[in-house]
Amino acid sequence: MRKLTHAEYLGMRRFDALDGLRAFAAVIVVLFHFAGPRAAFLSGWIGVHVFFVVSGFLITTLMLRERDRTGRISLRDFYLRRIFRIMPLYYVVLAATVVTQYRNGGGWTLLRDHLPHYATFLNEYDVAAGTPFLHSWTIGIEQKFYLVWPLALILAGAVALRLRIPVALLGIAVLLVPFSAAWESLAVHYAVLMTGALLALVLHSRRGFALLAPLTHPAVGAVAGAAFVVLHLSVPRLTEALHGQRHTVVVYGVGVALLLPSLLGPGAGRWILSRRPLVFVGERSYGLYLVQVLAASAVFGMAPKLHHGSPVAGLAVVAVALLAADVLYHRVEQPMIVLGRKLIERLDARGAAGRPTPPASEPVAGTGPATEERAPAPATA
């Protein structure tokens, strides 16, 4: 077996192994919240940073491939895709949380006070302990990243394409400067998202891909996978050695980024994480993450004698959350994504109808030498 080529990478339509990786991240996060100290060895609190690296990588890859395919990055299309991908499911789960808490009465007062933040995606600025929708802080982080990063990428490319990687490196460096305690607590998460974006920029470049291509070889990839397992299991000791979670998050984010190329090549990591059960969970990981508190309420409501903070309780919450996520995937998530695509197609058709057809002698935008190596986009981020 051999390592992946740049042309093969650009031609990949889906990154199934990344769905498997997201499945792992979602499950350990839920177990961290509900399985108690016996699941502490999984270090589930850091699982959200797997999501961050993968998200930064995927959305940047989508934009880069769109530019190769069409000659530009459409902010309108990008924001519409994000809106229909994130907001419908988010607001459905938020509404269900409001109704549940109002009927039960227990956490309604606390949720009501913080609802304006959740309704406007300012979740990360309001992390009061015990709030029923507290875990949604990660969505607020990602929304800000989706708002700013495409603009920065387009502006850098407008000046010179070779500036895209330096701009990403500068962004990470600025985010890691400890201007204040409040800045440190939030900026590190954006730095992890930018790490995934930087990986996408490097792999999209022929020279950059050549630097990381050895990681796609099955033998080297196996070593990378084993090293990541060791890194993950060492998170508690690493946190102690680095005197805090902030530095651990940075190291871990780099570790996830270096793992991703090994999951693209034909190795054991890709094979394991591409198994259908893991892909199934990974495709529903957004819903699984969002509904975890509702699922926990259902589990402990149906089995009041179940010990809170036990592995059995944690696994029960994962199972119920996955069932709910599957329903939402088919009834809300996928239909809204399709609706968003149709809206983009309709807007594109309307715009094309209003533009004059160029003469046959003129080149059509998005064709020619600059887009010879075109490839379909990977799975939706």
Coordinates of C-alpha atoms in Angstrom, one line a residue:
M1 CA 0.0 0.0 0.0
R2 CA 1.1 3.6 -0.7
K3 CA 0.5 7.1 0.5
L4 CA -2.2 9.3 -0.9
T5 CA -1.5 11.6 -3.8
H6 CA -2.5 15.2 -4.0
A7 CA -4.8 14.5 -7.0
E8 CA -6.5 11.6 -5.1
Y9 CA -7.0 13.9 -2.1
L10 CA -8.6 16.6 -4.3
G11 CA -10.9 14.0 -5.9
M12 CA -12.2 12.6 -2.6
R13 CA -16.0 13.3 -2.3
R14 CA -16.4 12.2 1.3
F15 CA -14.3 11.9 4.4
D16 CA -16.2 9.1 6.1
A17 CA -13.5 8.6 8.7
L18 CA -14.1 12.1 10.0
D19 CA -17.7 11.1 10.7
G20 CA -16.4 8.3 12.8
L21 CA -14.1 10.7 14.6
R22 CA -17.0 13.0 15.3
A23 CA -18.9 10.0 16.7
F24 CA -16.1 9.3 19.1
A25 CA -16.1 13.0 20.2
A26 CA -19.8 13.2 20.7
V27 CA -20.0 10.1 22.8
I28 CA -17.2 10.9 25.1
V29 CA -18.7 14.4 25.7
V30 CA -22.0 12.9 26.7
L31 CA -20.3 10.4 28.9
F32 CA -18.2 13.2 30.5
H33 CA -21.5 14.9 31.5
F34 CA -23.5 11.9 32.7
A35 CA -21.3 8.8 33.3
G36 CA -19.5 10.1 36.4
P37 CA -15.9 9.6 37.6
R38 CA -15.5 6.1 36.3
A39 CA -15.5 7.6 32.8
A40 CA -13.0 10.3 33.7
F41 CA -10.2 8.4 31.9
L42 CA -12.0 9.3 28.6
S43 CA -11.3 13.0 29.2
G44 CA -14.6 13.8 27.6
W45 CA -14.4 17.5 28.3
I46 CA -11.8 17.9 25.5
G47 CA -14.0 16.1 22.9
V48 CA -15.5 19.4 21.7
H49 CA -12.0 20.3 20.4
V50 CA -12.2 17.3 18.0
F51 CA -15.3 19.0 16.6
F52 CA -13.5 22.3 16.3
V53 CA -10.6 20.9 14.4
V54 CA -12.8 18.9 12.0
S55 CA -15.2 21.8 11.5
G56 CA -12.4 24.2 10.7
F57 CA -10.9 21.7 8.3
L58 CA -14.1 20.9 6.5
I59 CA -15.5 24.3 6.0
T60 CA -12.2 25.6 4.7
T61 CA -11.8 22.7 2.4
L62 CA -15.3 23.4 1.0
M63 CA -14.5 27.0 0.4
L64 CA -11.2 26.2 -1.3
R65 CA -12.7 23.6 -3.6
E66 CA -15.5 26.0 -4.4
R67 CA -13.0 28.6 -5.5
D68 CA -11.2 26.0 -7.7
R69 CA -14.5 25.0 -9.2
T70 CA -16.1 28.4 -9.8
G71 CA -13.2 30.9 -9.5
R72 CA -14.6 32.5 -6.3
I73 CA -16.0 31.9 -2.8
S74 CA -19.6 32.9 -2.5
L75 CA -20.3 34.4 0.9
R76 CA -24.0 34.3 0.2
D77 CA -24.0 30.6 -0.4
F78 CA -21.6 29.9 2.5
Y79 CA -23.8 31.7 5.0
L80 CA -27.0 30.2 3.6
R81 CA -25.5 26.7 4.0
R82 CA -24.5 27.5 7.6
I83 CA -27.9 28.9 8.4
F84 CA -29.8 25.9 7.1
R85 CA -27.3 23.5 8.6
I86 CA -27.1 24.9 12.1
M87 CA -30.1 27.0 13.0
P88 CA -33.2 24.9 12.4
L89 CA -32.1 22.0 14.5
Y90 CA -30.6 24.3 17.1
Y91 CA -33.8 26.3 17.6
V92 CA -36.0 23.1 17.6
V93 CA -33.9 21.7 20.5
L94 CA -33.8 25.0 22.3
A95 CA -37.6 25.3 22.0
A96 CA -38.0 21.7 23.3
T97 CA -35.7 22.6 26.2
V98 CA -37.8 25.7 27.0
V99 CA -41.1 23.7 27.0
T100 CA -39.6 20.9 29.0
Q101 CA -38.1 23.2 31.7
Y102 CA -41.3 25.3 31.8
R103 CA -43.5 22.2 32.4
N104 CA -41.1 20.7 35.0
G105 CA -40.4 24.0 36.7
G106 CA -37.1 23.0 38.1
G107 CA -34.7 24.9 35.8
W108 CA -37.1 27.2 34.1
T109 CA -36.2 30.3 36.1
L110 CA -32.5 29.9 35.4
L111 CA -33.1 29.1 31.8
R112 CA -35.4 32.1 31.3
D113 CA -32.8 34.5 32.6
H114 CA -30.2 33.2 30.2
L115 CA -32.5 32.7 27.2
P116 CA -31.6 35.9 25.4
H117 CA -28.0 34.7 25.1
Y118 CA -29.1 31.3 23.8
A119 CA -31.5 32.8 21.3
T120 CA -28.9 35.0 19.8
F121 CA -25.9 32.6 19.8
L122 CA -24.1 34.5 22.5
N123 CA -23.9 31.2 24.5
E124 CA -20.2 31.4 25.3
Y125 CA -20.7 34.7 27.2
D126 CA -23.2 33.1 29.6
V127 CA -21.9 29.9 31.2
A128 CA -23.8 30.0 34.5
A129 CA -23.5 26.6 36.2
G130 CA -26.7 24.5 36.1
T131 CA -28.3 26.1 33.1
P132 CA -30.1 23.4 31.1
F133 CA -28.6 24.6 27.8
L134 CA -25.1 25.3 29.1
H135 CA -23.4 22.8 26.7
S136 CA -24.5 25.0 23.7
W137 CA -21.6 27.4 24.3
T138 CA -19.6 25.5 21.6
I139 CA -22.3 26.5 19.0
G140 CA -21.8 30.2 19.9
I141 CA -18.0 29.8 19.4
E142 CA -18.5 28.1 16.0
Q143 CA -21.0 30.7 14.8
K144 CA -18.5 33.5 15.3
F145 CA -15.8 31.6 13.5
Y146 CA -18.2 31.0 10.5
L147 CA -18.9 34.7 10.4
V148 CA -15.4 36.0 10.4
W149 CA -13.1 33.3 8.8
P150 CA -14.6 33.3 5.3
L151 CA -14.2 37.0 5.1
A152 CA -10.6 36.8 6.1
L153 CA -9.9 34.0 3.6
I154 CA -11.5 35.9 0.8
L155 CA -9.6 39.1 1.6
A156 CA -6.3 37.3 1.8
G157 CA -7.0 35.6 -1.5
A158 CA -7.9 38.8 -3.1
V159 CA -4.5 40.3 -2.3
A160 CA -2.5 37.1 -3.1
L161 CA -3.4 33.4 -2.8
R162 CA 0.0 32.7 -1.2
L163 CA -1.1 34.9 1.8
R164 CA -3.8 32.5 2.9
I165 CA -1.5 30.3 5.0
P166 CA 0.4 33.3 6.6
V167 CA -2.9 34.9 7.5
A168 CA -4.1 31.7 9.2
L169 CA -0.8 31.4 11.1
L170 CA -1.0 35.0 12.2
G171 CA -4.6 34.5 13.3
I172 CA -3.6 31.5 15.5
A173 CA -0.6 33.5 16.9
V174 CA -2.8 36.5 17.9
L175 CA -5.5 34.2 19.4
L176 CA -2.9 32.6 21.7
V177 CA -1.5 35.9 23.0
P178 CA -2.8 36.2 26.7
F179 CA -4.2 39.7 26.5
S180 CA -6.5 39.0 29.4
A181 CA -8.1 36.2 31.3
A182 CA -11.4 36.6 29.5
W183 CA -9.6 36.6 26.1
E184 CA -7.6 33.5 27.0
S185 CA -10.7 31.5 28.0
L186 CA -12.4 32.1 24.7
A187 CA -9.6 32.7 22.2
V188 CA -8.1 29.3 22.6
H189 CA -11.2 27.7 21.1
Y190 CA -11.0 29.9 18.0
A191 CA -7.3 28.9 17.8
V192 CA -8.2 25.3 17.7
L193 CA -10.8 26.0 14.9
M194 CA -8.1 27.9 13.1
T195 CA -5.8 24.9 13.4
G196 CA -8.2 22.8 11.4
A197 CA -8.5 25.6 8.9
L198 CA -4.7 25.8 8.6
L199 CA -4.6 22.1 7.9
A200 CA -7.1 22.5 5.1
L201 CA -5.0 25.3 3.5
V202 CA -1.8 23.2 3.7
L203 CA -3.3 20.1 2.3
H204 CA -5.0 22.0 -0.6
S205 CA -1.6 23.3 -1.6
R206 CA 0.5 20.9 -3.7
R207 CA 3.7 21.8 -1.8
G208 CA 1.9 21.7 1.6
F209 CA 0.4 18.4 0.8
A210 CA 3.8 17.0 0.0
L211 CA 5.0 17.9 3.5
L212 CA 2.1 15.9 5.2
A213 CA 1.7 13.2 2.6
P214 CA 3.8 10.7 4.6
L215 CA 1.1 10.7 7.2
T216 CA -1.3 9.2 4.7
H217 CA 0.9 6.1 4.3
P218 CA -0.7 3.2 6.1
A219 CA 2.3 2.4 8.3
V220 CA 3.0 6.0 9.2
G221 CA -0.8 6.5 9.7
A222 CA -0.9 3.6 12.2
V223 CA 1.9 5.2 14.2
A224 CA 0.0 8.6 14.1
G225 CA -3.2 6.9 15.3
A226 CA -1.4 5.2 18.1
A227 CA 0.3 8.4 19.1
F228 CA -3.1 10.2 19.2
V229 CA -4.5 7.5 21.4
V230 CA -1.6 7.9 23.8
L231 CA -2.1 11.7 23.7
H232 CA -5.8 11.4 24.5
L233 CA -5.2 9.0 27.4
S234 CA -2.5 11.4 28.7
V235 CA -4.7 14.4 28.8
P236 CA -5.0 14.5 32.7
R237 CA -1.2 14.2 33.1
L238 CA -0.6 16.7 30.3
T239 CA -3.0 19.2 32.0
E240 CA -1.1 18.8 35.2
A241 CA 2.3 19.2 33.5
L242 CA 1.2 22.2 31.5
H243 CA -0.4 23.8 34.6
G244 CA -3.9 24.2 33.1
Q245 CA -6.4 23.2 30.4
R246 CA -5.6 26.0 28.0
H247 CA -2.2 24.7 27.0
T248 CA -3.5 21.2 26.9
V249 CA -6.2 22.2 24.5
V250 CA -3.6 23.8 22.1
V251 CA -1.4 20.7 22.1
Y252 CA -4.5 18.4 21.7
G253 CA -5.8 20.5 18.8
V254 CA -2.4 20.1 17.0
G255 CA -2.6 16.4 17.7
V256 CA -6.1 16.1 16.2
A257 CA -4.9 18.1 13.1
L258 CA -1.9 15.8 12.6
L259 CA -4.2 12.8 13.0
L260 CA -6.6 13.9 10.2
P261 CA -4.2 13.2 7.2
S262 CA -3.7 9.6 8.5
L263 CA -7.5 9.2 8.3
L264 CA -7.6 10.2 4.6
G265 CA -5.2 7.6 3.3
P266 CA -5.9 3.8 3.0
G267 CA -4.9 2.8 6.5
A268 CA -6.3 1.2 9.6
G269 CA -7.5 4.4 11.1
R270 CA -9.6 5.2 8.0
W271 CA -10.9 1.7 7.9
I272 CA -11.9 1.6 11.6
L273 CA -13.6 5.0 11.7
S274 CA -15.4 4.5 8.3
R275 CA -17.4 1.5 9.7
R276 CA -21.1 2.1 9.1
P277 CA -22.1 2.2 12.8
L278 CA -19.6 4.9 13.5
V279 CA -20.5 6.9 10.4
F280 CA -24.1 6.6 11.4
V281 CA -23.4 8.2 14.8
G282 CA -21.1 10.8 13.3
E283 CA -23.7 11.9 10.9
R284 CA -26.0 12.5 13.8
S285 CA -23.4 13.9 16.1
Y286 CA -24.7 17.5 16.0
G287 CA -28.2 16.4 17.1
L288 CA -26.7 13.9 19.6
Y289 CA -24.7 16.8 21.2
L290 CA -27.6 19.2 21.3
V291 CA -30.2 16.9 22.8
Q292 CA -28.0 15.3 25.5
V293 CA -29.7 17.2 28.4
L294 CA -33.2 16.5 27.1
A295 CA -32.2 12.8 26.8
A296 CA -30.9 12.8 30.3
S297 CA -34.2 14.3 31.6
A298 CA -36.0 11.5 29.8
V299 CA -33.7 8.8 31.1
F300 CA -33.9 9.9 34.8
G301 CA -37.6 10.6 34.5
M302 CA -38.3 7.0 33.3
A303 CA -35.8 5.4 35.6
P304 CA -35.6 7.6 38.8
K305 CA -33.7 4.9 40.7
L306 CA -30.9 4.9 38.1
H307 CA -27.8 6.2 39.8
H308 CA -26.8 9.6 38.5
G309 CA -23.2 9.8 37.4
S310 CA -22.7 6.1 36.7
P311 CA -21.5 4.5 33.5
V312 CA -24.9 2.8 33.0
A313 CA -26.6 6.2 33.2
G314 CA -24.2 7.7 30.8
L315 CA -24.7 4.9 28.3
A316 CA -28.4 5.2 28.7
V317 CA -28.3 8.9 27.9
V318 CA -26.1 8.2 24.8
A319 CA -28.7 5.7 23.6
V320 CA -31.7 7.9 24.1
A321 CA -29.9 10.9 22.7
L322 CA -29.0 8.9 19.6
L323 CA -32.5 7.8 19.0
A324 CA -33.7 11.4 19.3
A325 CA -30.9 12.6 17.1
D326 CA -31.9 10.0 14.4
V327 CA -35.4 11.3 14.3
L328 CA -34.2 14.9 14.1
Y329 CA -31.7 14.0 11.4
H330 CA -34.5 12.7 9.2
R331 CA -37.3 15.2 10.1
V332 CA -35.4 18.4 10.6
E333 CA -31.7 18.3 9.8
Q334 CA -31.6 16.8 6.4
P335 CA -34.8 18.4 5.0
M336 CA -33.5 21.8 6.0
I337 CA -30.1 21.2 4.4
V338 CA -31.9 20.2 1.2
L339 CA -34.1 23.3 1.4
G340 CA -31.0 25.5 1.8
R341 CA -29.5 23.9 -1.3
K342 CA -32.7 24.4 -3.3
L343 CA -32.8 28.1 -2.2
I344 CA -29.2 28.5 -3.4
E345 CA -30.0 26.9 -6.7
R346 CA -33.0 29.1 -7.2
L347 CA -31.0 32.2 -6.4
D348 CA -28.2 31.1 -8.8
A349 CA -30.8 30.4 -11.6
R350 CA -32.4 33.8 -11.0
G351 CA -29.0 35.5 -11.2
A352 CA -28.0 33.6 -14.3
A353 CA -31.2 34.6 -16.0
G354 CA -30.5 38.3 -15.4
R355 CA -27.0 38.1 -16.8
P356 CA -26.2 38.4 -20.5
T357 CA -24.7 35.3 -22.1
P358 CA -21.0 36.0 -22.9
P359 CA -19.8 35.7 -26.5
A360 CA -18.3 32.4 -27.5
S361 CA -14.9 33.9 -27.8
E362 CA -14.7 35.0 -24.2
P363 CA -13.7 32.7 -21.4
V364 CA -16.4 31.7 -18.9
A365 CA -15.7 32.5 -15.3
G366 CA -14.5 29.5 -13.3
T367 CA -12.8 27.7 -16.2
G368 CA -9.3 27.6 -17.6
P369 CA -5.9 26.8 -16.2
A370 CA -6.7 28.1 -12.7
T371 CA -9.4 25.5 -12.2
E372 CA -8.0 22.5 -14.1
E373 CA -7.7 20.4 -10.9
R374 CA -11.3 20.6 -9.9
A375 CA -12.9 18.2 -7.4
P376 CA -16.3 17.8 -5.8
A377 CA -16.6 19.0 -2.2
P378 CA -16.4 16.6 0.7
A379 CA -19.3 15.9 3.0
T380 CA -21.1 18.9 4.5
A381 CA -19.3 20.2 7.6

